[in-house]
Short mmCIF file of C-alpha atoms in Angstrom, two decimals:
data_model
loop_
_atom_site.label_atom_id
_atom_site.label_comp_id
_atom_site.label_asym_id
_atom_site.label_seq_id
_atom_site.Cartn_x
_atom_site.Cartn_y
_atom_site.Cartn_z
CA UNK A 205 -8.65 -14.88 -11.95
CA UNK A 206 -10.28 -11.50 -11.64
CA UNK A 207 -7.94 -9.01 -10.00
CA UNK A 208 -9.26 -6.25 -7.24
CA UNK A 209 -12.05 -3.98 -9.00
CA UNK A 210 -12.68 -0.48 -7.15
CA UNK A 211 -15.36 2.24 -8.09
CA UNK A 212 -15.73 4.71 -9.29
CA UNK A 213 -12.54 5.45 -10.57
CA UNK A 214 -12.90 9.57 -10.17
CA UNK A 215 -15.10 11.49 -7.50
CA UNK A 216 -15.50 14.73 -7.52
CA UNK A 217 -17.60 16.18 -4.32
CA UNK A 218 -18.19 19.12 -2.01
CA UNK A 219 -17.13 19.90 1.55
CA UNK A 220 -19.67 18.61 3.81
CA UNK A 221 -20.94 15.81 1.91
CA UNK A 222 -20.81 12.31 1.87
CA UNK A 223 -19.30 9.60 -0.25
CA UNK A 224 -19.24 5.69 -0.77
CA UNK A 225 -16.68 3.74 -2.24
CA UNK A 226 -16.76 0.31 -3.65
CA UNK A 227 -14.17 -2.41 -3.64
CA UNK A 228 -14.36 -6.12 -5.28
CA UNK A 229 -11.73 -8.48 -3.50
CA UNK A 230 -9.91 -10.66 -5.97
CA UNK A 231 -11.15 -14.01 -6.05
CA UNK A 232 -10.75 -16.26 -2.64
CA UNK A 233 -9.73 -13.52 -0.72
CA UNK A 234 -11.72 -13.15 2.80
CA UNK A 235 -9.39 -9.98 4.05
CA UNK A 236 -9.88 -6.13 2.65
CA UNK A 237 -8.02 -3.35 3.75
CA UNK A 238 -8.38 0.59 2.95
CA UNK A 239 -5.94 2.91 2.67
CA UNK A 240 -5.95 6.78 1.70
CA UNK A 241 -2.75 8.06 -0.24
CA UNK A 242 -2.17 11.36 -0.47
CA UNK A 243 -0.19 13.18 -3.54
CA UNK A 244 3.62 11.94 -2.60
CA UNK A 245 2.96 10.33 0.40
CA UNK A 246 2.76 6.15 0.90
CA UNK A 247 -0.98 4.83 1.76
CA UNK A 248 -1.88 5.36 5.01
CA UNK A 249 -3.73 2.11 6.46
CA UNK A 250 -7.62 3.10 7.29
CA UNK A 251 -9.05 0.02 8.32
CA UNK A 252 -9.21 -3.75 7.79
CA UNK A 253 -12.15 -6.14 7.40
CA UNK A 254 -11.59 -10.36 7.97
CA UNK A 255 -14.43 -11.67 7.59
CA UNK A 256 -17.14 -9.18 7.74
CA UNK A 257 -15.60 -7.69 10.82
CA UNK A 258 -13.21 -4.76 11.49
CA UNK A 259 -9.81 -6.32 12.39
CA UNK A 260 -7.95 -3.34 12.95
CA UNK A 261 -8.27 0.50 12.45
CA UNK A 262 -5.77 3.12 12.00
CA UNK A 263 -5.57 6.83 13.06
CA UNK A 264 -8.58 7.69 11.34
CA UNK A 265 -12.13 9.78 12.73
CA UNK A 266 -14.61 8.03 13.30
CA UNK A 267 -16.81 9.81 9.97
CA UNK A 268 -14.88 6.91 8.35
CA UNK A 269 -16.53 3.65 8.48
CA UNK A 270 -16.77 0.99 6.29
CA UNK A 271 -18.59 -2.77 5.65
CA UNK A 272 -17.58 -5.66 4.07
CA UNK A 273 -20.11 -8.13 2.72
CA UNK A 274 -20.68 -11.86 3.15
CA UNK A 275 -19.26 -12.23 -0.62
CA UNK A 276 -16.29 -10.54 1.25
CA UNK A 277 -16.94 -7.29 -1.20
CA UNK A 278 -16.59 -4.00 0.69
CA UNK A 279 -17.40 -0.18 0.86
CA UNK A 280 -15.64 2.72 2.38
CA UNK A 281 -18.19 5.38 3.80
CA UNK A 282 -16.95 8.80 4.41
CA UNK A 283 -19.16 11.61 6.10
CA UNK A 284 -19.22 15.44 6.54
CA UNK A 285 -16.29 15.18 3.90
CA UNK A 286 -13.51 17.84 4.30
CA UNK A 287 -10.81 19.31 2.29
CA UNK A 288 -8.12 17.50 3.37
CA UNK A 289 -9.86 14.10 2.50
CA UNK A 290 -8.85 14.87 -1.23
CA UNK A 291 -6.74 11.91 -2.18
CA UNK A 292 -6.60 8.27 -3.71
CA UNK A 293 -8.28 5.88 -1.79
CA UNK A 294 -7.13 2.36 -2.47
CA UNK A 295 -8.65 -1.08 -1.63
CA UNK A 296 -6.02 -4.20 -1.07
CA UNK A 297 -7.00 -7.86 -0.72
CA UNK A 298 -5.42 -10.62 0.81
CA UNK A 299 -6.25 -14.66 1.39
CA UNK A 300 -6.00 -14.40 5.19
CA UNK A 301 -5.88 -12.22 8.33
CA UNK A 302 -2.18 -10.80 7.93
CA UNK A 303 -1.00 -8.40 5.10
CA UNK A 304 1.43 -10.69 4.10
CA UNK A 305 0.78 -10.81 0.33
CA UNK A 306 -1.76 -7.24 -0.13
CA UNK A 307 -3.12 -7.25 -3.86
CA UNK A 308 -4.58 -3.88 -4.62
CA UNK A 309 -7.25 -2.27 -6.80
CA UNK A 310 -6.41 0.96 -9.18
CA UNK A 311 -7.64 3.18 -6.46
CA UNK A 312 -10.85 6.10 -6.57
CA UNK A 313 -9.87 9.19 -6.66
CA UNK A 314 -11.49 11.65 -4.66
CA UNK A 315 -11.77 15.49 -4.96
CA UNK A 316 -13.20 17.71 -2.15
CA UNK A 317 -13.88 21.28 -3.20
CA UNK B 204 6.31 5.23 17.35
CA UNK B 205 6.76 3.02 14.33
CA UNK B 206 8.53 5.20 11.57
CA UNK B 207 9.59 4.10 8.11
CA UNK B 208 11.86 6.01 6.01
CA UNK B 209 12.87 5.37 2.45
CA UNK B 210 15.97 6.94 0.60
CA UNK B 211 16.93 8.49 -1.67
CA UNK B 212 13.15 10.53 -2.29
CA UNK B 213 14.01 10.05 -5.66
CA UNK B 214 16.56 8.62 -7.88
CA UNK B 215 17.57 8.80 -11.52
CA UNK B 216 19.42 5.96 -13.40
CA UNK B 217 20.86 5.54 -16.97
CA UNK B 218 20.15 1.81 -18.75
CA UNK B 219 21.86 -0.66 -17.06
CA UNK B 220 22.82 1.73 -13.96
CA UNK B 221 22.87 -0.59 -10.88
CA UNK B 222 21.68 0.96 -7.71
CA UNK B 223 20.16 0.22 -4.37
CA UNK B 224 17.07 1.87 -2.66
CA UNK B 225 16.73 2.16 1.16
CA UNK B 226 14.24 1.12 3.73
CA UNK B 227 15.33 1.67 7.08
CA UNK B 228 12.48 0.89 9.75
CA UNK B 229 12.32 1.23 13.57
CA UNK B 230 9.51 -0.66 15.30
CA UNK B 231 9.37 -2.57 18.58
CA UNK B 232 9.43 -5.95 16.56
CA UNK B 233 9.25 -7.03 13.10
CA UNK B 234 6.14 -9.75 11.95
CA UNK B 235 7.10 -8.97 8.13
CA UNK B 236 8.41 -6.05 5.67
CA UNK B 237 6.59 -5.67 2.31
CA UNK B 238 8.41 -4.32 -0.81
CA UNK B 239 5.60 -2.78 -3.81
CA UNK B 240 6.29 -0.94 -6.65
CA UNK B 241 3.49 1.79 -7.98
CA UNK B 242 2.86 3.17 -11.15
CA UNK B 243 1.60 6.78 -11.19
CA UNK B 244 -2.38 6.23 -11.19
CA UNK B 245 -2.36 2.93 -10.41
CA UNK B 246 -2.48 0.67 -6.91
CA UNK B 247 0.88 -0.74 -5.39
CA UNK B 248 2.15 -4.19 -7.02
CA UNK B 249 2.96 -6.64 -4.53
CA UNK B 250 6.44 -7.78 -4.75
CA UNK B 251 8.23 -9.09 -2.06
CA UNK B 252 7.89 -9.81 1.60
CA UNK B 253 10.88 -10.54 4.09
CA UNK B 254 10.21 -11.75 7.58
CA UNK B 255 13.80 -11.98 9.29
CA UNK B 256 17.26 -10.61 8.85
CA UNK B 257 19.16 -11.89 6.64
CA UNK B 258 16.37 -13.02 4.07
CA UNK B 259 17.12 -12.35 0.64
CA UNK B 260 14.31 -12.90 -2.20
CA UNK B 261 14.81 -12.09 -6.18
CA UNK B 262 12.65 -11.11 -8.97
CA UNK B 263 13.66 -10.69 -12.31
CA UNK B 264 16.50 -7.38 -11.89
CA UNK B 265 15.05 -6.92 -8.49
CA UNK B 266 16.75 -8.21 -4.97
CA UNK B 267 15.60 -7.53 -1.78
CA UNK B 268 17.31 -7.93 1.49
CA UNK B 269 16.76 -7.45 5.21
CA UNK B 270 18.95 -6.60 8.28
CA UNK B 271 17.41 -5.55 11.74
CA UNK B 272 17.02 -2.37 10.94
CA UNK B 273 16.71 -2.02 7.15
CA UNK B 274 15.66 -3.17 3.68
CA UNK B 275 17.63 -2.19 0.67
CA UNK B 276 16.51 -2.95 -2.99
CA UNK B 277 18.78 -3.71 -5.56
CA UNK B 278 18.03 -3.21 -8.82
CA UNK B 279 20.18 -4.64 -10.86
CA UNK B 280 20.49 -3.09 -14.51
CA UNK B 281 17.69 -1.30 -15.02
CA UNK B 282 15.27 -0.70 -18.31
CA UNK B 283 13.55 2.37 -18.30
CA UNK B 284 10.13 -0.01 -17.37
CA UNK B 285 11.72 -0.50 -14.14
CA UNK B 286 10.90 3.06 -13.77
CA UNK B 287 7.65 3.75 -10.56
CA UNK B 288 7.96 4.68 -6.86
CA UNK B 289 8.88 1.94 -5.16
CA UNK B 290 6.95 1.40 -1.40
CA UNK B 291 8.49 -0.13 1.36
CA UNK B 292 5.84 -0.88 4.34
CA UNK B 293 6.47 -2.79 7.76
CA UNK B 294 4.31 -5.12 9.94
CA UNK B 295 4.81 -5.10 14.20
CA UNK B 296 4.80 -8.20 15.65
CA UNK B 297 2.07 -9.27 18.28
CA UNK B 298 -0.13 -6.48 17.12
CA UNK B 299 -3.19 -5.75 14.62
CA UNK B 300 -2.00 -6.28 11.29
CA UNK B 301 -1.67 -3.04 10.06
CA UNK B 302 1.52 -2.47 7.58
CA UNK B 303 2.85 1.27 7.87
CA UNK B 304 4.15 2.45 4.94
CA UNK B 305 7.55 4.68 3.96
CA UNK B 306 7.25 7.62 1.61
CA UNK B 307 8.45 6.05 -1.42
CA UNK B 308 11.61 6.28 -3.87
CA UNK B 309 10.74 7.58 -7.23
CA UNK B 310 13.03 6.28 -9.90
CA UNK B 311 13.30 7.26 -13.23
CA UNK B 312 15.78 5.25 -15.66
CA UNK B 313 16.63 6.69 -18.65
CA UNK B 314 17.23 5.02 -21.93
#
């Protein structure tokens, strides 16, 4: 059973920009969620995707989007990057609609300068 | 608002130290609270959930319990690979299902 793949593993970009992040969902898992973790802090939840559509967002702008493919795969898109979007951005599956068992990916890790 | 908040921040054990770590939570209703342990560079490991008070569940050295307002995690004689920050998140009830996570408790067990 193939576990939850994310790349790239390191990102290093400039303020302004924009980035995409990848995310494989472990075998027979339809749900992916995104969270950003910051040095010391817990993951803060981003947004989910159940089935190709957004099932819940958290308290996150709007230059944050994401997709998630029929083969329930998924990307993270962040625009007009900032400073404060340095951090580890990880990618959890799960076999259904609630968080109930999350399994998560190693995380990209994403420098603004 | 929803707050989590895990004690100690961090926590330092000797071999075969037993100890607790705290979760205390306060949300309008509980659906479920999640237990993970992370390894610096890595992504949380799942390892427990707990969806009423009173629920106990067990893993290896680890025990996890839950009361109506808190989670404590018992670690039970700990090896120095029980060392990682261990994440405690919560789910609302009759809302979207999005967990909110607690800072973490670092521990570090010493041989």
């Amino acid at each position: 059973e193939t576990g939850v793949t994310q790349s790239p593993t390191h990102l290093i970009k400039t303020r302004g920009q924009q980035v995409t992040l990848r995310c494989s969902s472990q075998s027979g898992h339809n749900t992916v969620s995104w969270y950003q973790q910051a040095l010391g802090q817990g993951p803060q939840f981003i947004f989910q995707y159940y089935r190709e559509e957004e099932n819940g967002r958290g308290n996150f702008p709007p230059r944050f989007s994401g997709l998630q493919f029929p083969n329930y795969s998924s990307e993270l898109n962040v625009n007009a990057l900032e400073l404060d979007d340095s951090a580890l951005y990880l990618c959890a599956s799960s076999p259904g609609e609630a968080s109930y068992e999350q399994y998560f990916g190693p995380g990209t890790r994403l420098t603004v300068t | 608002e929803d707050q989590v908040t895990q004690s100690p921040e961090a926590l330092r054990l000797q071999e075969g130290e037993s100890s607790s770590l705290n979760c205390s939570y306060t949300v309008s209703g509980l659906r479920g609270l999640f237990w993970y342990r992370q390894d610096p560079g890595k992504g949380p490991e799942f390892l427990f959930t707990l969806y009423s008070a009173g629920e106990e569940k067990e893993k290896e050295r680890l025990k996890a319990t839950l009361t109506k307002k808190e989670s404590f995690l018992h670690i039970t004689a700990p090896k120095p690979e029980d060392s990682a920050t261990y994440l405690c998140a919560v789910e609302v009830a009759g809302g979207s299902y999005i967990p909110t996570f607690g800072r973490g408790t670092s521990l570090i067990v010493h041989p």
